Short mmCIF file of C-alpha atoms and ligand atoms in Angstrom, two decimals:
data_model
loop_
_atom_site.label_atom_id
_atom_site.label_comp_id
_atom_site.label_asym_id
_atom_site.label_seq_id
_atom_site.Cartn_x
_atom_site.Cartn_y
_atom_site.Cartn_z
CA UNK A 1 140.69 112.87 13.38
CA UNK A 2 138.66 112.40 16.46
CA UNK A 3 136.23 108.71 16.87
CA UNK A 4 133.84 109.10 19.30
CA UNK A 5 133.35 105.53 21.00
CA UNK A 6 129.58 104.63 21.62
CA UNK A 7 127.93 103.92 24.73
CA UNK A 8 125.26 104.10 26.12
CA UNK A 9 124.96 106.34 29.34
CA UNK A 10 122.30 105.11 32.02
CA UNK A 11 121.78 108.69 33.79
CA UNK A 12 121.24 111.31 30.42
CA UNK A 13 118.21 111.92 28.97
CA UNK A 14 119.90 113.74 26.23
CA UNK A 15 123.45 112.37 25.87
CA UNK A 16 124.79 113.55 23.07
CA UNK A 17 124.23 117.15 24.58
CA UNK A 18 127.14 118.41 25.81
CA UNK A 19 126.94 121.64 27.99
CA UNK A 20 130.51 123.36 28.37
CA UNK A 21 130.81 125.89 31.57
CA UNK A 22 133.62 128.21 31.65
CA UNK A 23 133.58 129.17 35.06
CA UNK A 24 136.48 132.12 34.96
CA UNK A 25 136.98 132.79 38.50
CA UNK A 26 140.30 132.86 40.22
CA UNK A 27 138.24 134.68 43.54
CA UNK A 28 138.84 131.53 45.69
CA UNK A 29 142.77 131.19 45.26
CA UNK A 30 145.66 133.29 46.29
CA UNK A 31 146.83 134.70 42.73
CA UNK A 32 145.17 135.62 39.61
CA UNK A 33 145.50 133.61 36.63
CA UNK A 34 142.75 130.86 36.26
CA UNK A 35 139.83 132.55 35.52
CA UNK A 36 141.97 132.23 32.02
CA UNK A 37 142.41 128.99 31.89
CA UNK A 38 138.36 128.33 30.11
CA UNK A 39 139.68 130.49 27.37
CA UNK A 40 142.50 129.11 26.73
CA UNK A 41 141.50 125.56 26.68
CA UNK A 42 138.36 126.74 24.44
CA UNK A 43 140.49 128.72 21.59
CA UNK A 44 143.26 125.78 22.04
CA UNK A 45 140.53 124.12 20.12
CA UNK A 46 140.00 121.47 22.57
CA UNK A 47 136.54 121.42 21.39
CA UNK A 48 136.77 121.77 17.89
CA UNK A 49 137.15 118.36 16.80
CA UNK A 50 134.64 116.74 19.22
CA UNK A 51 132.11 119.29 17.35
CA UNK A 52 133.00 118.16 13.83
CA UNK A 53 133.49 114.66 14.34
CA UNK A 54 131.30 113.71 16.62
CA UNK A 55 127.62 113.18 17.27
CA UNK A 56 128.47 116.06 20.20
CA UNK A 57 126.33 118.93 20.37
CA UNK A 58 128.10 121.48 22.51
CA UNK A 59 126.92 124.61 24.13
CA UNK A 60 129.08 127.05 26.10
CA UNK A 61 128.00 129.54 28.73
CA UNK A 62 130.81 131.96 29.91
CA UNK A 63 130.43 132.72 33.69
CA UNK A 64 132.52 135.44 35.35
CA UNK A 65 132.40 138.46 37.96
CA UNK A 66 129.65 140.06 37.11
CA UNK A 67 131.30 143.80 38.46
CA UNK A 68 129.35 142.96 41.54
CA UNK A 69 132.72 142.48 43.60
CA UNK A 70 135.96 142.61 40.92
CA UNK A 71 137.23 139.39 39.97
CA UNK A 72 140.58 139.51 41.91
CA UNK A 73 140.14 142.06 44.80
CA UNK A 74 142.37 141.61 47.73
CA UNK A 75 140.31 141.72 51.10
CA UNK A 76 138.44 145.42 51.05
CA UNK A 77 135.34 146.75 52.17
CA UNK A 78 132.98 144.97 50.36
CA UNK A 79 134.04 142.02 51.11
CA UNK A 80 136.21 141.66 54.13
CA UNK A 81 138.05 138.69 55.29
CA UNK A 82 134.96 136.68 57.49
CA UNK A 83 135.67 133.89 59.74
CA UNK A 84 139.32 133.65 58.34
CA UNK A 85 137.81 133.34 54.76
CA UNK A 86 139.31 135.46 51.99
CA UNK A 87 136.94 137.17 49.81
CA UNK A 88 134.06 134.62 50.86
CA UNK A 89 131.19 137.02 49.36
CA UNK A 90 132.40 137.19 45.93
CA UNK A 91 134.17 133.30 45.85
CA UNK A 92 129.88 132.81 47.19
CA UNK A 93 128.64 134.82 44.45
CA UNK A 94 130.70 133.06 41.82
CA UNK A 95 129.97 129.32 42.96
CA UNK A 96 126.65 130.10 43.37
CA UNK A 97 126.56 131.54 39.10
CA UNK A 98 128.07 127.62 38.93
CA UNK A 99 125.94 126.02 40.93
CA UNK A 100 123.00 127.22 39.08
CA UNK A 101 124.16 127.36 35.34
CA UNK A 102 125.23 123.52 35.71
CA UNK A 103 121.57 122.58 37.39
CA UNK A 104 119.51 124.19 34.51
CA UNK A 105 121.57 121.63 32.14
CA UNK A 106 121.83 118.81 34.56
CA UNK A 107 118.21 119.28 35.42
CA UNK A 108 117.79 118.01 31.73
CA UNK A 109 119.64 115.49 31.71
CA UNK A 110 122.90 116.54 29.76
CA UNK A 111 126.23 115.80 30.46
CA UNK A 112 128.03 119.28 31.93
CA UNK A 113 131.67 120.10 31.45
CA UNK A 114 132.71 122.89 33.59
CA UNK A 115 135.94 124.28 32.85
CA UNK A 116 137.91 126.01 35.77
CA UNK A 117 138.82 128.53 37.27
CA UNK A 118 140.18 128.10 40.79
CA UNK A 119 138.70 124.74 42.50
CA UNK A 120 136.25 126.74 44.99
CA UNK A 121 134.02 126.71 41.87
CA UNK A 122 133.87 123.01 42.49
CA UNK A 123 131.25 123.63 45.08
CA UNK A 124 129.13 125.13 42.35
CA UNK A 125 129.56 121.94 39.86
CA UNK A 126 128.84 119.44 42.65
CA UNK A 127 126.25 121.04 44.28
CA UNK A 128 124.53 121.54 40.54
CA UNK A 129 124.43 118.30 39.73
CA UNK A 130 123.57 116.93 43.09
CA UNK A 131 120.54 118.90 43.66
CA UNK A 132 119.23 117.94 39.44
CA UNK A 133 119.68 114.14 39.91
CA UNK A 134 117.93 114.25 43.41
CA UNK A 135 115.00 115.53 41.17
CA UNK A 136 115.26 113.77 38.29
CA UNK A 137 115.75 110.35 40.22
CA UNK A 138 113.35 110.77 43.17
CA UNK A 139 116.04 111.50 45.77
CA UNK A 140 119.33 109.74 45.14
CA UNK A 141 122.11 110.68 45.34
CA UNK A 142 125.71 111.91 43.37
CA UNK A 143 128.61 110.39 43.51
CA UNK A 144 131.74 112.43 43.72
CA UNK A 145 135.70 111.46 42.32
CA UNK A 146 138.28 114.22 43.48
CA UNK A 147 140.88 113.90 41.54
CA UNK A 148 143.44 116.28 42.79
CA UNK A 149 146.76 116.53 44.93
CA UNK A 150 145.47 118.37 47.54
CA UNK A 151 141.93 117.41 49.84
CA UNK A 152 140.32 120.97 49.26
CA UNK A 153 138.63 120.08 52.89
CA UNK A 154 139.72 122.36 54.97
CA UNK A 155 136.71 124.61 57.18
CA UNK A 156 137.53 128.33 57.41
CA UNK A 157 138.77 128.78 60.60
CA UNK A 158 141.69 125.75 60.58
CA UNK A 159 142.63 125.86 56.97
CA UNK A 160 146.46 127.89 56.87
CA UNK A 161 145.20 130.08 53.94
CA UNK A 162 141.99 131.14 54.19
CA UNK A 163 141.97 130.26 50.58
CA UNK A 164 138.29 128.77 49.84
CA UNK A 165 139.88 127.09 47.02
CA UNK A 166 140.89 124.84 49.57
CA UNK A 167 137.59 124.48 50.91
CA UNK A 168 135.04 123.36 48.35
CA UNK A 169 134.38 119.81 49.73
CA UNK A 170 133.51 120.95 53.38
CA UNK A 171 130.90 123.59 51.72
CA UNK A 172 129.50 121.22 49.15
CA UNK A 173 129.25 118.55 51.89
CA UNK A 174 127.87 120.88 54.55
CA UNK A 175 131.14 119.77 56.92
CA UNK A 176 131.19 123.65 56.68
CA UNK A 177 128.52 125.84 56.77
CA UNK A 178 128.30 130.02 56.91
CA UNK A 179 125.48 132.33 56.74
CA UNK A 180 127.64 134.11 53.72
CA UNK A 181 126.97 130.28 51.79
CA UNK A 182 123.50 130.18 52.92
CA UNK A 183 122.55 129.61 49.06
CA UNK A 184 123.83 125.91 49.84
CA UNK A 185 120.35 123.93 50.95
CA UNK A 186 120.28 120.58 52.01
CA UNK A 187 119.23 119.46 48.39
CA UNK A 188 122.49 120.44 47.13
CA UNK A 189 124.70 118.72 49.77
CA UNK A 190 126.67 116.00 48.53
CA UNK A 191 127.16 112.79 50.75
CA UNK A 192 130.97 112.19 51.63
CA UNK A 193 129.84 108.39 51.82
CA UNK A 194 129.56 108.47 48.14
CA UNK A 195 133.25 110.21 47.51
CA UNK A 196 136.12 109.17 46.76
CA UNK A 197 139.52 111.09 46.45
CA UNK A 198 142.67 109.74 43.95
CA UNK A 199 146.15 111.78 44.40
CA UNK A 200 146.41 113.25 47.34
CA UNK A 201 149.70 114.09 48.08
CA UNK A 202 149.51 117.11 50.25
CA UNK A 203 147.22 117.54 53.03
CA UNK A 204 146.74 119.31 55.60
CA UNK A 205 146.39 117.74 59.42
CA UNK A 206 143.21 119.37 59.91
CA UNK A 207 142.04 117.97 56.77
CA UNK A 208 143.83 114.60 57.45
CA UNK A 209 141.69 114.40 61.08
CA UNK A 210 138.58 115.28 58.79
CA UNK A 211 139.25 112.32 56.40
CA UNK A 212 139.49 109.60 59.22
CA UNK A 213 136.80 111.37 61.12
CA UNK A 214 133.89 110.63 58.55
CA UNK A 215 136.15 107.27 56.55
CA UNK A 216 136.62 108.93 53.25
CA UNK A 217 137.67 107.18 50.77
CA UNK A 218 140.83 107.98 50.10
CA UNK A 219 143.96 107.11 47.63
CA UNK A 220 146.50 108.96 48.04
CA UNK A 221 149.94 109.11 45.37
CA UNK A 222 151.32 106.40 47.48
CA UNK A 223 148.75 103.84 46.82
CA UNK A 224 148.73 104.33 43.32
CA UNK A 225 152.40 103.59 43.00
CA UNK A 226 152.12 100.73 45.63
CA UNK A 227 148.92 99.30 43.62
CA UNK A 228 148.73 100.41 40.63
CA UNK A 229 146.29 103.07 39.01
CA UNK A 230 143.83 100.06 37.43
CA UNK A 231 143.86 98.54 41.02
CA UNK A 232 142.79 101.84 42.87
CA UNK A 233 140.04 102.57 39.87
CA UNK A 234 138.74 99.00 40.55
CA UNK A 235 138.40 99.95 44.19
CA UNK A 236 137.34 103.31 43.80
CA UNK A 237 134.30 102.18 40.96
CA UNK A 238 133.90 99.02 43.70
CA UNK A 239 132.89 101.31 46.47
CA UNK A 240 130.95 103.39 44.52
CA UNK A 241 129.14 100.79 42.79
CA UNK A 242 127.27 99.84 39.47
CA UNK A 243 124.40 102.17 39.37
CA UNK A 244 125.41 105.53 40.19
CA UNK A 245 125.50 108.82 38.31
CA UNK A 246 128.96 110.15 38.91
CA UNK A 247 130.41 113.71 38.88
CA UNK A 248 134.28 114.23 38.50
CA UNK A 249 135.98 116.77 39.87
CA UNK A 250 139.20 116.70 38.02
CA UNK A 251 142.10 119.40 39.14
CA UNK A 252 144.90 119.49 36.43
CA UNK A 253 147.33 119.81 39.73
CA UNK A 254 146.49 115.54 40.03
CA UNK A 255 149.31 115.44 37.41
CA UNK A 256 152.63 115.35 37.79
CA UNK A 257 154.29 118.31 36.99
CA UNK A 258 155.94 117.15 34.02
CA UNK A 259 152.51 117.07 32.61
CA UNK A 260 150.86 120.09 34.15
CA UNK A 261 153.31 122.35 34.81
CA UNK A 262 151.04 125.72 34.34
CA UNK A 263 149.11 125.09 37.78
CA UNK A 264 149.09 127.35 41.42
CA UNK A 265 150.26 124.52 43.41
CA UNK A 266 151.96 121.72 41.65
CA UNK A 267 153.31 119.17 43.70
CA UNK A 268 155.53 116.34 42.77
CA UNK A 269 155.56 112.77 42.42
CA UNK A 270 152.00 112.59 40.83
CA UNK A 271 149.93 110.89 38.35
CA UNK A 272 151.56 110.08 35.24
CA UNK A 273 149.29 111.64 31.89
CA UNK A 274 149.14 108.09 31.16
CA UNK A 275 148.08 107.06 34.41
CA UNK A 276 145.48 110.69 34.37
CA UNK A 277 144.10 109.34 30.87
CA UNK A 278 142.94 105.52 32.17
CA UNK A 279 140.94 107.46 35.47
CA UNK A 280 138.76 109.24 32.73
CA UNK A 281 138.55 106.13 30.34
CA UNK A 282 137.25 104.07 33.27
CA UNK A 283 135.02 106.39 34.23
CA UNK A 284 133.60 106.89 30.94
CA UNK A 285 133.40 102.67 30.72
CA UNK A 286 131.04 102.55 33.49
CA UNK A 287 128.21 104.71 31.64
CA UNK A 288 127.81 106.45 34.49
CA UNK A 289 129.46 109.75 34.12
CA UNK A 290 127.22 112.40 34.04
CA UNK A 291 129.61 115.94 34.88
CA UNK A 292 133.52 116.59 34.99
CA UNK A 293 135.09 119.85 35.99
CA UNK A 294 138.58 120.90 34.77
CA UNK A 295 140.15 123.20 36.96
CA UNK A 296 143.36 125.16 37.84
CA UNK A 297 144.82 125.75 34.83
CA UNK A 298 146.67 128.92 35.08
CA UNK A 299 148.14 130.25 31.78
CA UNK A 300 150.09 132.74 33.68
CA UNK A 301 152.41 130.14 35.47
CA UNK A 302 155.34 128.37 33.56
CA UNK A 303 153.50 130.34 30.67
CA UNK A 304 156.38 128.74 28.01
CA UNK A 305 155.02 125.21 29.30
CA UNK A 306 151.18 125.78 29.26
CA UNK A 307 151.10 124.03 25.56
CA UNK A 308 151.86 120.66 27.78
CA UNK A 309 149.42 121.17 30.37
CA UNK A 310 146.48 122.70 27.69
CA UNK A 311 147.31 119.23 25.92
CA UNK A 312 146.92 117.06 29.13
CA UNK A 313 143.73 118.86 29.77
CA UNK A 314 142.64 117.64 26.08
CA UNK A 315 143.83 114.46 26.96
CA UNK A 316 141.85 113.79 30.00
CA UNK A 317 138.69 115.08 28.77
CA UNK A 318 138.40 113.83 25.39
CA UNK A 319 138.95 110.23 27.34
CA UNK A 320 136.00 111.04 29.94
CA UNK A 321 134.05 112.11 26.77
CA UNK A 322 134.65 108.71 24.75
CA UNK A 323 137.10 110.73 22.08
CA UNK A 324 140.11 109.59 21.33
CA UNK A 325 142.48 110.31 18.33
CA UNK A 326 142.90 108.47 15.58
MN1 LIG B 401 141.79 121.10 43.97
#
């Protein structure tokens, strides 16, 4: 049995419309695996009780490669390594398919679920949802939660990997910019003012300059065991403020192992499920949640463990959604 608690969200127009993404891309991250993770969460049935039980009304569009570029091509001649990037046309191509599925549902005024895929798709989500509430509420602007262990800030030519999984913020935010993105306009650019990171655990120094640089807001694993999780959401929602559409960006990898075992880069100590659960439930208190992304679930790591993370995923959305079990 799933109850579906009421409120009343100030940025929807149509709030009981709930538009699932399944963004099944893996082009952005250094093995193959999570452009499976939409499916799996999808037949796990994560949905199937929100549709029966609930005044939900879900749609699902299923995004992948298109054949243009394959989905997991190591650098070749269609898309060569550019500016230390791997695979930037196709990991372009593929946020771009995000960016604009989740505007023409933002746009009116639904709430959008995108399930990943690798996080480089989280430049598509973001940049989606910034660009539709800059229309639909005469310029402002999104604000951003990154709930993750790692800063995905990294510009090309710095980051170690090349990865652009570890790059989505810098794109979304414009801190990085390449003729190969040029789909990214100043209407989708999200403000790193309005951002704020919970997790972090393991950054990298360029990334590390970049966050003291521009005075992200940032909690990292230690401050939620030195204040608490209810403390740093109090902070977080405090610099944010009341009246603010907000977009989540939620990477399974935030969790602890223990919890989300069936990730690329798990890295331990990290949030507790517990402690994963009361970041969505607070978020969905404030009314103001308007998107989430689930990413980086990878069914083909610590396969005989993926039931735990698939249920943590459940666990985290359902809360952001208002659902819980009964
Ligand atoms: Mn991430």
């Amino acid at each position: 049995m799933a109850k579906q608690i009421l409120t009343t969200p100030k940025f929807l127009e149509n709030p009981s419309q709930l538009a699932v993404v399944a963004a099944k891309y893996s082009c952005g991250a250094p093995r193959s695996g999570a452009e499976y993770g939409p499916d799996v969460l999808i037949n796990s049935g994560i949905f199937s009780d929100i549709q029966s039980e609930t005044d939900y009304k879900l749609t699902i569009d299923h995004l992948a490669q298109n054949g243009t570029f394959s989905n997991k091509v190591e650098a070749n001649d269609a898309d060569p390594d550019t500016n230390n990037m791997k695979l930037p046309r196709t990991v372009s191509l593929a946020s771009k398919q995000v960016s604009e599925c989740v505007y023409a549902h933002a746009r009116q005024g639904k709430f959008v679920m995108t399930l990943g895929g690798d996080h480089s798709i989280g430049m598509g989500t973001v940049t989606g949802v910034a660009r539709a509430i800059r229309e639909r509420f005469g310029g402002s602007e999104l604000s951003v939660l990154w709930i993750d262990a790692h800063a995905d800030i990294n510009t090309p030519e710095p980051s170690p990997s090349g990865r652009i999984h570890g790059m989505p913020v810098a794109f979304a935010s414009g801190l990085a910019r390449h003729g190969i993105f040029d789909w990214i306009t100043a209407s989708h650019l999200i403000n790193l003012k309005r951002f704020v990171y919970i997790g972090l655990r393991d950054v990298d120094e360029a990334e590390e300059r970049v966050i003291a640089e521009k005075g992200i807001k940032a909690f990292s694993m230690e401050d939620v065991r030195q204040h608490g999780i209810e403390k740093v959401m109090d902070l977080a929602l405090e610099y944010l403020g009341d009246e603010t559409p907000i977009h989540v960006s939620y990477d399974i990898d935030s969790l602890d192992p223990e919890w989300a075992p069936s990730t690329g880069f798990p890295v331990s100590p990290g949030l507790s499920l517990e402690e994963g659960i009361h970041v969505s439930r607070r978020l969905q208190a404030t009314q103001n949640l308007v998107a989430m992304d689930l990413v980086e679930v990878n069914p083909l790591i610590e396969s005989e463990r993926l039931e735990t993370t698939v249920e943590s995923a459940r666990s985290v959305i359902h809360a952001a959604l208002g659902v819980e079990r009964i």
